[in-house]
Amino acid sequence: MLPFDRKQDLEMRTIQFREALREAMSEEMRRDERVFLMGEEVAEYNGAYKVSQGMLDEFGAKRVIDTPIAELGFAGIGVGAAANGLKPIIEFMTFNFSLVAIDQVINSAAKMMSMSGGQYSCPIVFRGPTGNAGMLSSQHSQNFENWYANCPGLKVVVPSNPYDAKGLLKASIRDEDPVIFMESELMYGDKGEVPEEEYLIPIGVADVKREGEDVTIVSFGKMMKVALAAAEELAKENISVEVVDLRTVRPIDFETVLKSVKKTNRVVVVEEAWPLASISSEIAYNVQRNAFDYLDAPVVRVTCMDVPLPYAPTLIEASLPNVARTVKAIKEVMYQKA
């Protein structure tokens, strides 16, 4: 197995985000017969987003299991299976539907190790798409990364590209703690370089996706597209932006964030969620608490507007973080006119 930091030494091929996830699950199922996949339409239909395409044919109906529309029920089955030595992967068709199962996630999976005095672990992965996916309106467009990250006992992973997704999902499946693995419907078709060789990416390690000198952008998940596009736009104006991809939001790699902020002295946090009690709030607090003397400007956040996501595409554009809002925020921390 190759460590994650030797990417430059590997033979790469280009695959889709969904294919990277499928490879991660399939490789771990071949490696460990305790691993199985369960969720709505994961088997006969090959997955609602074709992430599990072909897995039923390879692993059979005992390890790739279609469920009724009953998230509380099959999440509970997964928790019980994990407590009895298996390693379930529970797919939610969207994390909006995980709210039906949140009692099992929070009150069972997350607390099992603590409440059993260390006698039971709960090695389970809850995975599926998070956030907006276009014109799906309020109930299907929410970001609950900060909700789950608020709960001790859970790890929360939000990858931004196929390479990270595969390495982090394999690490999540092998982890002995419950992991919330959050993807995006809008990213399943994204393509990126992924090696043929096996590799893992440790949970809790951020990655600097772009080096810069003038200002730091911190983000994660599909908002990395906004962050990187804003950095590219500002490069045309000779503004050098460093982009940090958190990759996991529990635990958060504050060390990497602070190292970048101490270099650039300015920071903008881009997050798709609502602003109150968000991951960006936690980043802002930690930066001012541990790098206050390095800051040349207050921390600025770019988040979703504090409303349920509208249906109309014009209002969606106005509500979500975008390149224009991010560029404006960066110029604000640099005391330049937008």
Short mmCIF file of C-alpha atoms in Angstrom, two decimals:
data_model
loop_
_atom_site.label_atom_id
_atom_site.label_comp_id
_atom_site.label_asym_id
_atom_site.label_seq_id
_atom_site.Cartn_x
_atom_site.Cartn_y
_atom_site.Cartn_z
CA MET A 1 0.00 0.00 0.00
CA LEU A 2 1.31 3.44 -0.93
CA PRO A 3 1.09 6.50 1.36
CA PHE A 4 -0.99 9.42 0.21
CA ASP A 5 1.96 11.84 -0.08
CA ARG A 6 3.60 9.96 -2.95
CA LYS A 7 0.98 10.93 -5.51
CA GLN A 8 3.64 12.38 -7.80
CA ASP A 9 5.32 8.93 -8.06
CA LEU A 10 2.23 7.01 -9.16
CA GLU A 11 0.94 5.95 -12.54
CA MET A 12 -2.29 7.92 -12.90
CA ARG A 13 -5.43 7.41 -15.02
CA THR A 14 -8.48 9.66 -15.27
CA ILE A 15 -11.78 8.38 -13.83
CA GLN A 16 -15.03 9.86 -12.55
CA PHE A 17 -15.75 10.70 -8.93
CA ARG A 18 -18.39 7.92 -8.82
CA GLU A 19 -15.89 5.43 -10.20
CA ALA A 20 -13.36 6.37 -7.52
CA LEU A 21 -15.96 5.68 -4.83
CA ARG A 22 -16.92 2.38 -6.47
CA GLU A 23 -13.29 1.29 -6.62
CA ALA A 24 -12.79 2.15 -2.96
CA MET A 25 -15.81 0.12 -1.85
CA SER A 26 -15.08 -2.81 -4.16
CA GLU A 27 -11.42 -3.02 -3.13
CA GLU A 28 -12.33 -3.00 0.55
CA MET A 29 -15.05 -5.62 0.03
CA ARG A 30 -12.55 -7.88 -1.73
CA ARG A 31 -10.06 -7.29 1.05
CA ASP A 32 -12.45 -7.85 3.97
CA GLU A 33 -15.50 -10.11 3.79
CA ARG A 34 -17.07 -8.25 6.73
CA VAL A 35 -17.67 -5.15 4.56
CA PHE A 36 -21.07 -4.81 2.91
CA LEU A 37 -23.14 -2.08 1.24
CA MET A 38 -26.76 -1.35 2.07
CA GLY A 39 -29.20 1.33 0.95
CA GLU A 40 -31.99 2.31 -1.40
CA GLU A 41 -31.42 1.18 -5.01
CA VAL A 42 -27.76 0.25 -4.43
CA ALA A 43 -28.15 -3.25 -5.92
CA GLU A 44 -30.61 -3.96 -8.75
CA TYR A 45 -30.60 -0.36 -10.00
CA ASN A 46 -26.78 -0.04 -9.67
CA GLY A 47 -27.17 2.92 -7.30
CA ALA A 48 -29.25 6.06 -7.64
CA TYR A 49 -26.14 7.83 -8.99
CA LYS A 50 -24.54 4.66 -10.42
CA VAL A 51 -21.87 4.65 -7.72
CA SER A 52 -22.42 0.92 -7.03
CA GLN A 53 -22.75 -0.11 -10.67
CA GLY A 54 -21.77 -3.77 -11.14
CA MET A 55 -21.21 -4.45 -7.45
CA LEU A 56 -24.28 -6.69 -7.10
CA ASP A 57 -22.96 -8.91 -9.89
CA GLU A 58 -19.57 -9.26 -8.19
CA PHE A 59 -20.53 -9.53 -4.54
CA GLY A 60 -24.07 -10.88 -4.58
CA ALA A 61 -27.26 -9.96 -2.77
CA LYS A 62 -25.91 -10.78 0.70
CA ARG A 63 -23.29 -8.02 0.49
CA VAL A 64 -24.99 -5.45 -1.76
CA ILE A 65 -28.43 -5.04 -0.23
CA ASP A 66 -31.42 -3.09 -1.51
CA THR A 67 -33.59 -1.64 1.26
CA PRO A 68 -37.09 -0.18 1.54
CA ILE A 69 -37.46 3.59 1.86
CA ALA A 70 -36.84 3.35 5.60
CA GLU A 71 -33.66 5.18 6.62
CA LEU A 72 -34.22 4.76 10.36
CA GLY A 73 -34.64 1.03 9.89
CA PHE A 74 -31.66 0.23 7.71
CA ALA A 75 -29.38 2.66 9.57
CA GLY A 76 -30.30 0.79 12.76
CA ILE A 77 -29.59 -2.55 11.12
CA GLY A 78 -26.20 -1.20 10.09
CA VAL A 79 -25.38 -0.03 13.61
CA GLY A 80 -26.33 -3.42 15.01
CA ALA A 81 -24.24 -5.19 12.39
CA ALA A 82 -21.24 -2.99 13.22
CA ALA A 83 -21.61 -3.72 16.92
CA ASN A 84 -21.50 -7.43 16.09
CA GLY A 85 -18.27 -7.33 14.11
CA LEU A 86 -19.31 -6.42 10.56
CA LYS A 87 -18.31 -3.26 8.65
CA PRO A 88 -21.39 -1.75 6.98
CA ILE A 89 -21.45 1.00 4.38
CA ILE A 90 -24.86 2.66 4.63
CA GLU A 91 -25.80 4.79 1.62
CA PHE A 92 -28.30 7.59 2.06
CA MET A 93 -29.75 8.70 -1.27
CA THR A 94 -29.11 12.19 0.11
CA PHE A 95 -28.05 13.35 3.55
CA ASN A 96 -31.30 15.28 3.72
CA PHE A 97 -32.90 11.87 4.26
CA SER A 98 -30.41 11.04 7.01
CA LEU A 99 -32.54 13.22 9.28
CA VAL A 100 -35.01 10.32 9.40
CA ALA A 101 -32.16 8.15 10.74
CA ILE A 102 -30.36 10.72 12.85
CA ASP A 103 -31.33 9.02 16.12
CA GLN A 104 -29.38 5.92 15.09
CA VAL A 105 -26.42 7.99 13.87
CA ILE A 106 -26.16 10.28 16.91
CA ASN A 107 -27.63 8.29 19.81
CA SER A 108 -26.41 4.83 18.80
CA ALA A 109 -23.41 4.86 16.46
CA ALA A 110 -21.63 7.94 17.81
CA LYS A 111 -22.07 7.04 21.48
CA MET A 112 -21.53 3.28 21.39
CA MET A 113 -17.83 3.33 22.28
CA SER A 114 -18.31 5.82 25.12
CA MET A 115 -21.46 4.31 26.62
CA SER A 116 -20.04 0.78 26.55
CA GLY A 117 -16.91 1.87 28.35
CA GLY A 118 -14.81 0.93 25.34
CA GLN A 119 -16.25 -2.59 25.06
CA TYR A 120 -17.94 -1.99 21.68
CA SER A 121 -16.81 -0.05 18.66
CA CYS A 122 -19.02 0.90 15.74
CA PRO A 123 -17.04 0.65 12.48
CA ILE A 124 -19.69 1.96 10.09
CA VAL A 125 -19.65 4.41 7.17
CA PHE A 126 -22.72 6.52 6.39
CA ARG A 127 -22.23 7.94 2.90
CA GLY A 128 -24.16 9.85 0.25
CA PRO A 129 -24.57 13.30 -1.32
CA THR A 130 -24.81 16.55 0.59
CA GLY A 131 -25.77 20.10 -0.32
CA ASN A 132 -27.55 21.54 -3.31
CA ALA A 133 -27.89 19.72 -6.61
CA GLY A 134 -29.64 22.33 -8.68
CA MET A 135 -33.38 23.04 -8.64
CA LEU A 136 -34.38 20.59 -5.88
CA SER A 137 -35.65 23.25 -3.47
CA SER A 138 -35.35 23.50 0.28
CA GLN A 139 -35.80 19.97 1.62
CA HIS A 140 -33.24 18.39 -0.74
CA SER A 141 -30.49 21.00 -0.71
CA GLN A 142 -29.17 21.23 2.84
CA ASN A 143 -25.66 20.95 4.29
CA PHE A 144 -25.42 19.09 7.57
CA GLU A 145 -21.64 18.70 7.82
CA ASN A 146 -21.56 21.02 10.83
CA TRP A 147 -24.45 19.16 12.48
CA TYR A 148 -22.62 15.86 12.40
CA ALA A 149 -19.23 17.44 13.13
CA ASN A 150 -20.76 18.82 16.32
CA CYS A 151 -21.20 15.30 17.73
CA PRO A 152 -18.32 13.59 19.60
CA GLY A 153 -17.77 10.02 18.43
CA LEU A 154 -18.22 10.75 14.72
CA LYS A 155 -15.66 11.52 12.04
CA VAL A 156 -16.87 13.66 9.13
CA VAL A 157 -15.21 13.49 5.70
CA VAL A 158 -16.06 15.77 2.73
CA PRO A 159 -13.76 15.14 -0.27
CA SER A 160 -13.48 17.51 -3.22
CA ASN A 161 -12.06 15.34 -6.02
CA PRO A 162 -11.80 11.69 -7.16
CA TYR A 163 -8.27 11.13 -5.82
CA ASP A 164 -9.12 12.28 -2.32
CA ALA A 165 -12.50 10.54 -2.41
CA LYS A 166 -11.02 7.10 -3.06
CA GLY A 167 -8.21 7.37 -0.53
CA LEU A 168 -10.43 8.81 2.17
CA LEU A 169 -13.27 6.31 1.63
CA LYS A 170 -10.89 3.38 1.93
CA ALA A 171 -9.52 4.87 5.15
CA SER A 172 -13.08 5.45 6.41
CA ILE A 173 -14.12 1.85 5.77
CA ARG A 174 -11.11 0.58 7.71
CA ASP A 175 -11.67 2.98 10.61
CA GLU A 176 -13.04 1.54 13.84
CA ASP A 177 -15.19 4.62 14.50
CA PRO A 178 -18.39 5.70 12.71
CA VAL A 179 -17.63 7.95 9.75
CA ILE A 180 -19.96 10.37 7.96
CA PHE A 181 -18.75 10.47 4.35
CA MET A 182 -20.39 13.31 2.43
CA GLU A 183 -20.26 13.63 -1.36
CA SER A 184 -22.16 15.76 -3.91
CA GLU A 185 -24.60 14.93 -6.68
CA LEU A 186 -22.96 17.66 -8.72
CA MET A 187 -19.54 15.98 -8.44
CA TYR A 188 -20.26 12.35 -9.35
CA GLY A 189 -19.40 13.00 -13.00
CA ASP A 190 -16.27 15.05 -12.21
CA LYS A 191 -13.10 13.50 -13.58
CA GLY A 192 -9.68 13.40 -11.97
CA GLU A 193 -6.45 11.46 -11.84
CA VAL A 194 -6.45 8.39 -9.60
CA PRO A 195 -3.63 5.81 -9.40
CA GLU A 196 -4.02 2.13 -10.18
CA GLU A 197 -2.03 1.29 -7.05
CA GLU A 198 -3.68 1.05 -3.65
CA TYR A 199 -3.36 4.08 -1.41
CA LEU A 200 -5.00 5.56 1.69
CA ILE A 201 -5.43 9.16 2.78
CA PRO A 202 -5.47 9.63 6.57
CA ILE A 203 -8.61 11.12 8.06
CA GLY A 204 -7.96 14.54 9.59
CA VAL A 205 -5.22 15.79 7.26
CA ALA A 206 -5.91 18.91 5.16
CA ASP A 207 -4.21 19.58 1.83
CA VAL A 208 -2.91 22.77 0.25
CA LYS A 209 -4.34 22.59 -3.27
CA ARG A 210 -2.73 25.83 -4.44
CA GLU A 211 0.25 27.70 -3.04
CA GLY A 212 -0.04 31.44 -2.54
CA GLU A 213 1.37 34.41 -0.65
CA ASP A 214 -1.27 37.13 -0.25
CA VAL A 215 -4.38 35.50 1.23
CA THR A 216 -5.62 32.06 2.31
CA ILE A 217 -8.93 30.50 1.24
CA VAL A 218 -10.11 27.61 3.43
CA SER A 219 -12.85 25.38 2.04
CA PHE A 220 -13.94 21.78 1.47
CA GLY A 221 -16.18 19.63 -0.72
CA LYS A 222 -17.58 21.06 -3.93
CA MET A 223 -16.98 24.61 -2.70
CA MET A 224 -13.34 23.91 -3.55
CA LYS A 225 -14.36 24.55 -7.16
CA VAL A 226 -15.43 28.05 -6.16
CA ALA A 227 -12.26 28.60 -4.13
CA LEU A 228 -9.93 27.47 -6.90
CA ALA A 229 -11.81 29.41 -9.58
CA ALA A 230 -11.63 32.57 -7.44
CA ALA A 231 -7.90 32.04 -6.95
CA GLU A 232 -7.44 31.67 -10.70
CA GLU A 233 -9.44 34.83 -11.35
CA LEU A 234 -7.44 36.86 -8.85
CA ALA A 235 -4.15 35.62 -10.28
CA LYS A 236 -4.98 37.76 -13.31
CA GLU A 237 -4.76 40.76 -10.98
CA ASN A 238 -1.47 39.57 -9.45
CA ILE A 239 -3.16 38.53 -6.20
CA SER A 240 -1.59 35.27 -5.00
CA VAL A 241 -4.14 33.05 -3.24
CA GLU A 242 -3.35 29.93 -1.22
CA VAL A 243 -6.18 27.38 -1.16
CA VAL A 244 -6.49 24.91 1.72
CA ASP A 245 -8.84 21.92 1.33
CA LEU A 246 -9.89 20.69 4.78
CA ARG A 247 -11.00 17.29 3.37
CA THR A 248 -12.33 16.36 6.83
CA VAL A 249 -14.34 18.60 9.15
CA ARG A 250 -14.10 16.35 12.19
CA PRO A 251 -11.30 16.26 13.04
CA ILE A 252 -10.20 19.56 11.51
CA ASP A 253 -6.52 19.96 10.65
CA PHE A 254 -6.08 23.36 12.26
CA GLU A 255 -2.30 23.06 12.06
CA THR A 256 -2.32 23.28 8.26
CA VAL A 257 -4.81 26.16 8.33
CA LEU A 258 -2.78 28.13 10.85
CA LYS A 259 0.47 27.53 8.99
CA SER A 260 -1.08 29.01 5.86
CA VAL A 261 -2.61 31.98 7.70
CA LYS A 262 0.71 32.79 9.37
CA LYS A 263 2.24 32.97 5.89
CA THR A 264 -0.46 35.04 4.15
CA ASN A 265 -1.85 36.99 7.16
CA ARG A 266 -5.36 37.01 5.68
CA VAL A 267 -8.05 34.37 5.45
CA VAL A 268 -11.42 33.84 3.77
CA VAL A 269 -13.50 30.75 4.54
CA VAL A 270 -15.88 29.46 1.85
CA GLU A 271 -18.64 27.06 2.94
CA GLU A 272 -21.96 26.06 1.40
CA ALA A 273 -23.83 25.75 4.72
CA TRP A 274 -25.86 28.35 6.57
CA PRO A 275 -23.71 30.83 8.52
CA LEU A 276 -24.82 30.25 12.13
CA ALA A 277 -22.67 27.72 14.04
CA SER A 278 -21.01 26.56 10.84
CA ILE A 279 -17.61 25.00 10.13
CA SER A 280 -16.50 28.45 8.95
CA SER A 281 -17.45 29.83 12.38
CA GLU A 282 -15.15 27.29 14.01
CA ILE A 283 -12.31 28.08 11.59
CA ALA A 284 -12.72 31.81 12.24
CA TYR A 285 -12.65 31.29 16.02
CA ASN A 286 -9.59 29.05 15.90
CA VAL A 287 -7.67 31.46 13.64
CA GLN A 288 -8.34 34.48 15.85
CA ARG A 289 -7.59 32.44 18.98
CA ASN A 290 -4.29 30.97 17.77
CA ALA A 291 -3.05 33.34 15.06
CA PHE A 292 -4.48 36.72 16.06
CA ASP A 293 -1.12 38.50 16.01
CA TYR A 294 -0.51 37.30 12.44
CA LEU A 295 -3.76 38.69 11.02
CA ASP A 296 -3.68 41.87 8.95
CA ALA A 297 -7.47 41.84 8.51
CA PRO A 298 -10.51 40.24 10.17
CA VAL A 299 -11.53 36.77 8.98
CA VAL A 300 -14.29 36.91 6.35
CA ARG A 301 -16.74 34.09 5.60
CA VAL A 302 -18.60 33.32 2.38
CA THR A 303 -21.57 31.05 3.13
CA CYS A 304 -25.06 30.27 1.89
CA MET A 305 -27.58 32.99 2.68
CA ASP A 306 -29.47 32.37 5.92
CA VAL A 307 -32.64 31.11 4.23
CA PRO A 308 -33.94 27.73 3.01
CA LEU A 309 -32.55 27.28 -0.49
CA PRO A 310 -35.03 28.63 -3.07
CA TYR A 311 -36.19 26.76 -6.17
CA ALA A 312 -35.71 29.46 -8.81
CA PRO A 313 -32.24 29.27 -10.43
CA THR A 314 -31.72 33.03 -10.15
CA LEU A 315 -32.38 32.88 -6.40
CA ILE A 316 -30.17 29.80 -6.02
CA GLU A 317 -27.33 31.74 -7.63
CA ALA A 318 -27.94 34.63 -5.25
CA SER A 319 -28.05 32.35 -2.20
CA LEU A 320 -24.99 30.13 -2.69
CA PRO A 321 -21.31 31.02 -2.42
CA ASN A 322 -19.90 31.82 -5.85
CA VAL A 323 -16.75 33.13 -7.47
CA ALA A 324 -17.90 36.76 -7.49
CA ARG A 325 -18.73 36.78 -3.77
CA THR A 326 -15.44 35.03 -2.98
CA VAL A 327 -13.40 37.48 -5.04
CA LYS A 328 -15.16 40.36 -3.28
CA ALA A 329 -14.36 38.83 0.14
CA ILE A 330 -10.69 38.41 -0.76
CA LYS A 331 -10.43 42.01 -1.89
CA GLU A 332 -12.13 43.03 1.35
CA VAL A 333 -9.47 41.39 3.49
CA MET A 334 -6.82 43.00 1.27
CA TYR A 335 -8.49 46.42 1.65
CA GLN A 336 -9.03 46.72 -2.08
CA LYS A 337 -12.14 47.88 -3.86
CA ALA A 338 -14.08 45.07 -5.52
#
